[in-house]
Tab-separated table of C-alpha atoms in Angstrom:
chain	number	residue	atom	x	y	z
A	1	MET	CA	-0.526	-0.484	43.227
A	2	TRP	CA	-3.097	2.010	42.519
A	3	TYR	CA	-5.964	0.470	41.734
A	4	ARG	CA	-5.297	-1.524	44.825
A	5	ARG	CA	-6.404	2.069	46.774
A	6	SER	CA	-9.526	2.652	45.109
A	7	ARG	CA	-12.968	2.195	45.972
A	8	VAL	CA	-13.757	1.589	41.935
A	9	ARG	CA	-15.146	-1.604	41.705
A	10	ILE	CA	-13.085	-1.917	37.073
A	11	PRO	CA	-14.670	-4.570	35.924
A	12	SER	CA	-13.824	-7.027	33.370
A	13	ILE	CA	-13.791	-6.619	29.607
A	14	ALA	CA	-13.656	-10.160	29.000
A	15	PRO	CA	-17.443	-10.737	29.164
A	16	PHE	CA	-18.108	-7.954	26.781
A	17	TYR	CA	-15.766	-9.216	24.101
A	18	SER	CA	-17.123	-12.546	24.365
A	19	SER	CA	-20.513	-11.577	23.171
A	20	VAL	CA	-20.266	-9.792	20.380
A	21	PRO	CA	-19.325	-10.823	16.613
A	22	THR	CA	-15.958	-11.769	16.066
A	23	GLU	CA	-16.851	-9.166	12.804
A	24	TRP	CA	-17.274	-6.406	15.217
A	25	LEU	CA	-14.422	-7.238	16.487
A	26	TYR	CA	-12.116	-6.676	14.006
A	27	SER	CA	-14.241	-3.303	12.317
A	28	GLN	CA	-13.420	-2.229	15.671
A	29	ARG	CA	-9.306	-3.229	16.172
A	30	MET	CA	-9.265	-2.090	12.818
A	31	THR	CA	-10.964	1.212	13.405
A	32	ASP	CA	-7.473	3.250	14.832
A	33	ALA	CA	-6.265	6.270	14.501
A	34	ARG	CA	-4.586	5.324	10.846
A	35	ASP	CA	-7.859	4.428	9.496
A	36	THR	CA	-9.830	7.877	10.723
A	37	GLY	CA	-6.897	9.628	11.490
A	38	LEU	CA	-5.427	13.106	9.886
A	39	THR	CA	-2.458	12.586	10.078
A	40	LEU	CA	-0.128	10.506	7.243
A	41	ASN	CA	0.869	7.438	8.148
A	42	PRO	CA	1.606	4.950	4.906
A	43	LYS	CA	1.472	1.425	6.166
A	44	TYR	CA	4.285	0.417	3.489
A	45	ASP	CA	4.855	-3.341	3.140
A	46	GLU	CA	8.483	-4.921	3.792
A	47	THR	CA	9.556	-4.051	0.298
A	48	GLY	CA	8.476	-0.427	1.504
A	49	LEU	CA	5.627	-0.305	-1.245
A	50	ILE	CA	2.244	1.281	-0.837
A	51	THR	CA	-0.249	0.292	-3.993
A	52	ALA	CA	-1.240	3.585	-5.963
A	53	VAL	CA	-3.842	3.927	-8.489
A	54	VAL	CA	-4.269	6.471	-11.265
A	55	THR	CA	-7.557	7.425	-12.687
A	56	ASP	CA	-7.698	9.456	-15.596
A	57	ALA	CA	-9.607	13.704	-14.148
A	58	ASP	CA	-11.200	13.284	-17.203
A	59	GLY	CA	-14.202	10.282	-17.074
A	60	GLY	CA	-12.467	8.338	-14.111
A	61	ASP	CA	-11.538	5.081	-16.022
A	62	VAL	CA	-8.403	3.324	-14.717
A	63	LEU	CA	-5.575	3.921	-16.245
A	64	MET	CA	-3.201	2.119	-14.153
A	65	VAL	CA	-2.129	0.234	-10.760
A	66	ALA	CA	1.030	0.484	-9.931
A	67	HIS	CA	4.187	1.213	-6.435
A	68	MET	CA	4.772	4.274	-4.376
A	69	ASN	CA	7.564	4.200	-1.631
A	70	ALA	CA	7.907	7.529	0.677
A	71	GLN	CA	10.255	8.740	-1.769
A	72	ALA	CA	7.987	9.081	-5.438
A	73	LEU	CA	5.000	9.722	-2.524
A	74	GLY	CA	6.660	12.824	-1.036
A	75	LEU	CA	7.656	13.543	-4.761
A	76	THR	CA	3.828	13.369	-5.986
A	77	VAL	CA	2.688	15.383	-3.948
A	78	GLU	CA	5.630	18.171	-4.310
A	79	THR	CA	5.864	18.075	-8.045
A	80	GLY	CA	2.455	17.831	-9.209
A	81	PHE	CA	3.411	14.701	-11.682
A	82	ALA	CA	3.458	11.688	-10.354
A	83	HIS	CA	6.339	10.030	-9.388
A	84	PHE	CA	6.681	5.728	-8.684
A	85	TRP	CA	9.026	2.689	-7.669
A	86	SER	CA	9.877	0.740	-10.843
A	87	ARG	CA	10.143	-2.887	-8.276
A	88	SER	CA	11.316	-4.814	-11.878
A	89	ARG	CA	14.064	-1.710	-12.531
A	90	ASN	CA	14.432	-1.720	-8.970
A	91	ALA	CA	14.522	2.182	-8.968
A	92	LEU	CA	11.758	6.110	-8.189
A	93	TRP	CA	10.235	6.373	-11.639
A	94	LYS	CA	8.961	9.447	-12.654
A	95	LYS	CA	6.387	8.049	-15.592
A	96	GLY	CA	6.963	9.696	-18.771
A	97	GLU	CA	10.462	11.019	-17.970
A	98	THR	CA	11.444	8.655	-21.200
A	99	SER	CA	7.727	9.158	-22.599
A	100	GLY	CA	7.069	12.411	-21.970
A	101	HIS	CA	3.343	11.184	-20.952
A	102	MET	CA	3.872	12.132	-17.155
A	103	LEU	CA	0.353	12.372	-15.666
A	104	ALA	CA	-0.639	15.720	-14.263
A	105	VAL	CA	-1.707	14.858	-10.914
A	106	ARG	CA	-5.346	16.489	-9.706
A	107	ASP	CA	-5.959	15.040	-6.635
A	108	ILE	CA	-4.513	12.349	-4.430
A	109	ARG	CA	-6.715	10.659	-1.847
A	110	ILE	CA	-5.334	8.187	0.992
A	111	ASP	CA	-7.704	4.897	1.614
A	112	CYS	CA	-8.266	3.691	5.618
A	113	ASP	CA	-5.438	1.390	5.903
A	114	GLN	CA	-3.262	3.485	4.669
A	115	ASP	CA	-1.595	0.974	1.962
A	116	ALA	CA	-3.352	2.888	-1.179
A	117	VAL	CA	-3.255	5.502	-2.691
A	118	TRP	CA	-6.033	7.345	-5.514
A	119	VAL	CA	-4.197	9.406	-7.909
A	120	LYS	CA	-6.085	11.538	-10.372
A	121	ALA	CA	-4.323	12.404	-12.967
A	122	VAL	CA	-4.472	14.789	-16.346
A	123	PRO	CA	-2.399	11.494	-18.715
A	124	ALA	CA	-0.134	13.761	-21.360
A	125	GLY	CA	-0.466	10.770	-24.396
A	126	PRO	CA	-0.885	6.401	-23.414
A	127	THR	CA	-0.584	5.252	-20.189
A	128	CYS	CA	-0.028	1.707	-21.325
A	129	HIS	CA	3.335	1.246	-22.594
A	130	THR	CA	1.530	-0.890	-25.467
A	131	GLY	CA	0.135	2.703	-26.215
A	132	ALA	CA	-2.500	1.923	-24.905
A	133	ARG	CA	-4.135	4.569	-23.402
A	134	SER	CA	-4.906	2.617	-20.151
A	135	CYS	CA	-2.989	-0.805	-18.897
A	136	PHE	CA	-7.031	-2.453	-18.480
A	137	PHE	CA	-7.899	-2.750	-22.130
A	138	ARG	CA	-9.149	-5.968	-22.114
A	139	ARG	CA	-12.123	-7.089	-19.931
A	140	VAL	CA	-12.171	-10.264	-18.341
A	141	GLY	CA	-15.572	-12.659	-19.017
A	142	THR	CA	-15.814	-16.877	-18.838
A	143	ASP	CA	-14.436	-17.546	-21.485
A	144	GLY	CA	-11.521	-15.482	-21.371
A	145	LEU	CA	-10.525	-11.811	-22.312
A	146	THR	CA	-11.312	-9.181	-25.262
A	147	ARG	CA	-10.147	-6.593	-25.820
A	148	VAL	CA	-12.031	-3.092	-25.270
A	149	ASP	CA	-11.453	0.368	-24.793
A	150	ALA	CA	-10.630	2.165	-21.809
A	151	ALA	CA	-13.831	3.822	-22.053
A	152	ASP	CA	-16.123	1.338	-23.315
B	1	MET	CA	25.708	-27.457	-36.926
B	2	TRP	CA	22.808	-25.967	-38.983
B	3	TYR	CA	23.680	-22.169	-39.136
B	4	ARG	CA	27.974	-23.779	-40.790
B	5	ARG	CA	25.728	-25.034	-44.021
B	6	SER	CA	24.675	-21.924	-44.457
B	7	ARG	CA	25.578	-18.770	-46.695
B	8	VAL	CA	24.047	-16.315	-45.224
B	9	ARG	CA	25.470	-14.251	-42.601
B	10	ILE	CA	23.697	-13.840	-39.483
B	11	PRO	CA	24.501	-10.695	-38.345
B	12	SER	CA	24.784	-10.796	-34.415
B	13	ILE	CA	22.255	-8.270	-32.819
B	14	ALA	CA	24.640	-7.023	-30.693
B	15	PRO	CA	25.259	-4.132	-32.449
B	16	PHE	CA	21.641	-2.903	-33.299
B	17	TYR	CA	20.530	-3.701	-29.527
B	18	SER	CA	23.720	-1.679	-27.454
B	19	SER	CA	22.102	1.463	-30.089
B	20	VAL	CA	18.630	1.819	-28.623
B	21	PRO	CA	17.790	3.641	-25.066
B	22	THR	CA	17.422	0.951	-22.516
B	23	GLU	CA	13.928	1.981	-22.111
B	24	TRP	CA	13.210	0.897	-25.234
B	25	LEU	CA	14.919	-2.456	-24.539
B	26	TYR	CA	13.060	-2.626	-21.375
B	27	SER	CA	9.682	-1.419	-23.273
B	28	GLN	CA	9.731	-4.452	-25.623
B	29	ARG	CA	10.899	-6.917	-22.589
B	30	MET	CA	7.742	-6.533	-21.059
B	31	THR	CA	5.705	-6.472	-24.192
B	32	ASP	CA	5.088	-10.457	-24.324
B	33	ALA	CA	1.776	-12.337	-24.832
B	34	ARG	CA	0.754	-11.933	-21.350
B	35	ASP	CA	0.661	-8.442	-21.732
B	36	THR	CA	-1.414	-7.661	-25.179
B	37	GLY	CA	-2.677	-11.387	-25.741
B	38	LEU	CA	-6.796	-12.651	-25.580
B	39	THR	CA	-5.565	-15.422	-22.938
B	40	LEU	CA	-6.108	-14.666	-19.084
B	41	ASN	CA	-2.566	-16.113	-16.867
B	42	PRO	CA	-2.727	-14.071	-13.697
B	43	LYS	CA	0.288	-13.212	-12.944
B	44	TYR	CA	-0.355	-13.799	-9.127
B	45	ASP	CA	2.275	-12.702	-6.475
B	46	GLU	CA	4.700	-14.971	-3.962
B	47	THR	CA	1.714	-15.297	-1.801
B	48	GLY	CA	-0.873	-15.662	-4.737
B	49	LEU	CA	-2.401	-12.513	-4.731
B	50	ILE	CA	-3.381	-10.014	-7.431
B	51	THR	CA	-4.282	-6.495	-6.379
B	52	ALA	CA	-8.461	-5.840	-7.108
B	53	VAL	CA	-9.278	-1.797	-7.250
B	54	VAL	CA	-12.843	-1.253	-6.647
B	55	THR	CA	-14.569	1.569	-8.176
B	56	ASP	CA	-18.210	3.022	-8.434
B	57	ALA	CA	-19.824	2.117	-11.271
B	58	ASP	CA	-22.084	5.217	-11.032
B	59	GLY	CA	-19.504	8.823	-11.104
B	60	GLY	CA	-15.844	6.449	-11.315
B	61	ASP	CA	-14.868	7.330	-7.364
B	62	VAL	CA	-12.242	4.831	-6.293
B	63	LEU	CA	-14.387	2.491	-3.007
B	64	MET	CA	-11.935	0.667	-2.285
B	65	VAL	CA	-8.022	-1.266	-3.244
B	66	ALA	CA	-8.232	-5.313	-2.221
B	67	HIS	CA	-6.594	-8.510	-3.180
B	68	MET	CA	-8.352	-11.809	-4.451
B	69	ASN	CA	-6.201	-15.161	-5.137
B	70	ALA	CA	-7.794	-17.459	-7.761
B	71	GLN	CA	-10.825	-18.595	-6.233
B	72	ALA	CA	-11.741	-14.958	-5.343
B	73	LEU	CA	-11.279	-13.886	-9.285
B	74	GLY	CA	-12.695	-16.815	-10.078
B	75	LEU	CA	-15.813	-16.323	-7.984
B	76	THR	CA	-16.565	-12.971	-9.065
B	77	VAL	CA	-16.120	-13.242	-12.004
B	78	GLU	CA	-19.097	-16.312	-12.126
B	79	THR	CA	-21.164	-14.616	-8.958
B	80	GLY	CA	-21.627	-11.601	-10.463
B	81	PHE	CA	-19.878	-10.316	-6.620
B	82	ALA	CA	-16.927	-8.890	-6.140
B	83	HIS	CA	-14.533	-11.522	-3.055
B	84	PHE	CA	-11.334	-10.735	-2.192
B	85	TRP	CA	-8.402	-12.143	-0.095
B	86	SER	CA	-8.356	-10.921	3.124
B	87	ARG	CA	-4.750	-10.805	4.352
B	88	SER	CA	-5.410	-10.122	7.801
B	89	ARG	CA	-7.531	-13.568	8.228
B	90	ASN	CA	-5.702	-15.147	6.125
B	91	ALA	CA	-9.565	-15.994	4.232
B	92	LEU	CA	-11.986	-15.928	1.474
B	93	TRP	CA	-13.808	-12.989	1.643
B	94	LYS	CA	-17.276	-12.315	0.054
B	95	LYS	CA	-17.626	-7.858	0.501
B	96	GLY	CA	-21.065	-8.151	2.520
B	97	GLU	CA	-21.348	-11.292	3.383
B	98	THR	CA	-22.164	-10.117	6.698
B	99	SER	CA	-23.274	-6.115	6.720
B	100	GLY	CA	-24.740	-6.662	3.414
B	101	HIS	CA	-22.774	-4.778	1.888
B	102	MET	CA	-22.004	-6.014	-1.838
B	103	LEU	CA	-20.799	-5.117	-4.820
B	104	ALA	CA	-22.812	-5.781	-7.746
B	105	VAL	CA	-20.371	-6.550	-10.252
B	106	ARG	CA	-21.027	-4.510	-14.141
B	107	ASP	CA	-17.343	-5.001	-15.753
B	108	ILE	CA	-14.118	-6.194	-14.410
B	109	ARG	CA	-11.166	-5.798	-16.585
B	110	ILE	CA	-7.081	-6.928	-15.924
B	111	ASP	CA	-4.063	-4.619	-16.774
B	112	CYS	CA	-1.324	-5.148	-19.365
B	113	ASP	CA	0.963	-7.334	-16.995
B	114	GLN	CA	-2.378	-8.884	-15.087
B	115	ASP	CA	-1.388	-8.591	-11.674
B	116	ALA	CA	-4.233	-6.502	-11.015
B	117	VAL	CA	-8.395	-6.259	-12.198
B	118	TRP	CA	-10.519	-2.957	-12.403
B	119	VAL	CA	-14.222	-4.221	-11.015
B	120	LYS	CA	-16.710	-1.256	-11.792
B	121	ALA	CA	-19.758	-2.042	-9.418
B	122	VAL	CA	-22.845	-0.717	-8.045
B	123	PRO	CA	-22.748	-0.768	-3.790
B	124	ALA	CA	-25.184	-1.727	-1.938
B	125	GLY	CA	-24.382	0.295	1.054
B	126	PRO	CA	-20.701	2.050	2.308
B	127	THR	CA	-17.833	0.127	1.129
B	128	CYS	CA	-15.120	1.757	3.999
B	129	HIS	CA	-15.450	-0.589	7.101
B	130	THR	CA	-15.217	2.865	9.231
B	131	GLY	CA	-18.785	3.653	7.213
B	132	ALA	CA	-17.710	6.343	4.593
B	133	ARG	CA	-18.431	5.347	0.770
B	134	SER	CA	-15.187	5.256	-0.318
B	135	CYS	CA	-11.932	3.812	2.313
B	136	PHE	CA	-10.966	7.073	-0.013
B	137	PHE	CA	-12.228	9.864	2.032
B	138	ARG	CA	-8.892	11.428	2.914
B	139	ARG	CA	-7.752	13.934	0.245
B	140	VAL	CA	-3.103	14.123	0.461
B	141	GLY	CA	-2.007	17.311	0.614
B	142	THR	CA	1.836	19.008	1.614
B	143	ASP	CA	0.307	19.869	5.098
B	144	GLY	CA	-1.350	16.564	5.671
B	145	LEU	CA	-5.060	14.966	4.781
B	146	THR	CA	-7.906	16.166	5.393
B	147	ARG	CA	-11.520	14.835	5.082
B	148	VAL	CA	-13.326	15.001	1.324
B	149	ASP	CA	-16.500	12.786	0.459
B	150	ALA	CA	-15.165	10.972	-2.014
B	151	ALA	CA	-17.270	12.390	-4.730
B	152	ASP	CA	-15.971	15.914	-3.881
C-alpha cells in the first residue's frame, strides 16, 4: 500500500475535530460545492421539488410561496415567466395561464443549499387566488391574525 | 325525509358546476375559512412544519428560507426573535444563538393557505452560514450561476 512507502507521518484528524464546537463542524460540513460553487445543482426534495419565493420587483413585498420541479424551474429561466408545480393538482402550472395574472421574471436567485429560489417579478395583477395583491395579507400577532395590505 | 314535504323544487347543482371552468371550481374550493379568516390555523405538513421566508426589514431582500414547527412559530411571535426547526439537526433552532447573528422580528405575515410565513426582520449580522449577508447570493441564469451581492 502506497502510504507504507511514505516516510511522512499522516496524523489522524480525530483529535483536531474533537476540539472544535459541534456547530463549527456542522457549518463546515454544510459549506460544500453546492453551497458556494457556481454550478446549478438544485437539492430537490423526495417529491422532486424546491421552494420558490416570489417578491414584487417593485418594493420587495413577498407575493407568494410555491414549489418548482426541474421542469418548472427550467421554463421559468427560459421563458421569463414564473412556472410552478402544483402539489394539489399534481401538474405543471404557469402562473396566470387562466387568470392572466402572470409573473414577469426580473431576477432569479438560489440559496446556499440550493433547495429554494427567490424570484423577483412584475405581477400582471393580483397574485393571490383570493384576489389580494399578495398571498401574505394577514399579520400574525399575539392575538391572532389581522388583515393588512401587503404594502403595510 | 324533509325535502319530500317541500313544494319548492331544489334543482341539482350539477348542471351549474359543469358549465364553469375547472380552474374556477378549484379556486372556490380553496377559498375557505383558513384562506381568508382571521383565525391562526397553520397547515403544517406531514412532518409538522411550515415554510418561513425571512426578508430584511430594511430594503426587502430575501435573507433566508427555513422551516418552523408550532413551537418555533410561537417562540418567534412571543420573543420577537426568529426561531426555526432545523430539519438536518432535528432540533429547535434560535437563529444566531451561537453566532450572535439573531433576527429581530419587525413583522410576521401568513399566506392564504397558512402553510408559509413571511418574517420581516433586522439581522444582527450575516444571515447565511457561508458568511454572506443573504443566503441568496447567486443568480440563476441560462448559463448557470453567478455570484452577486444580495442588494444587486
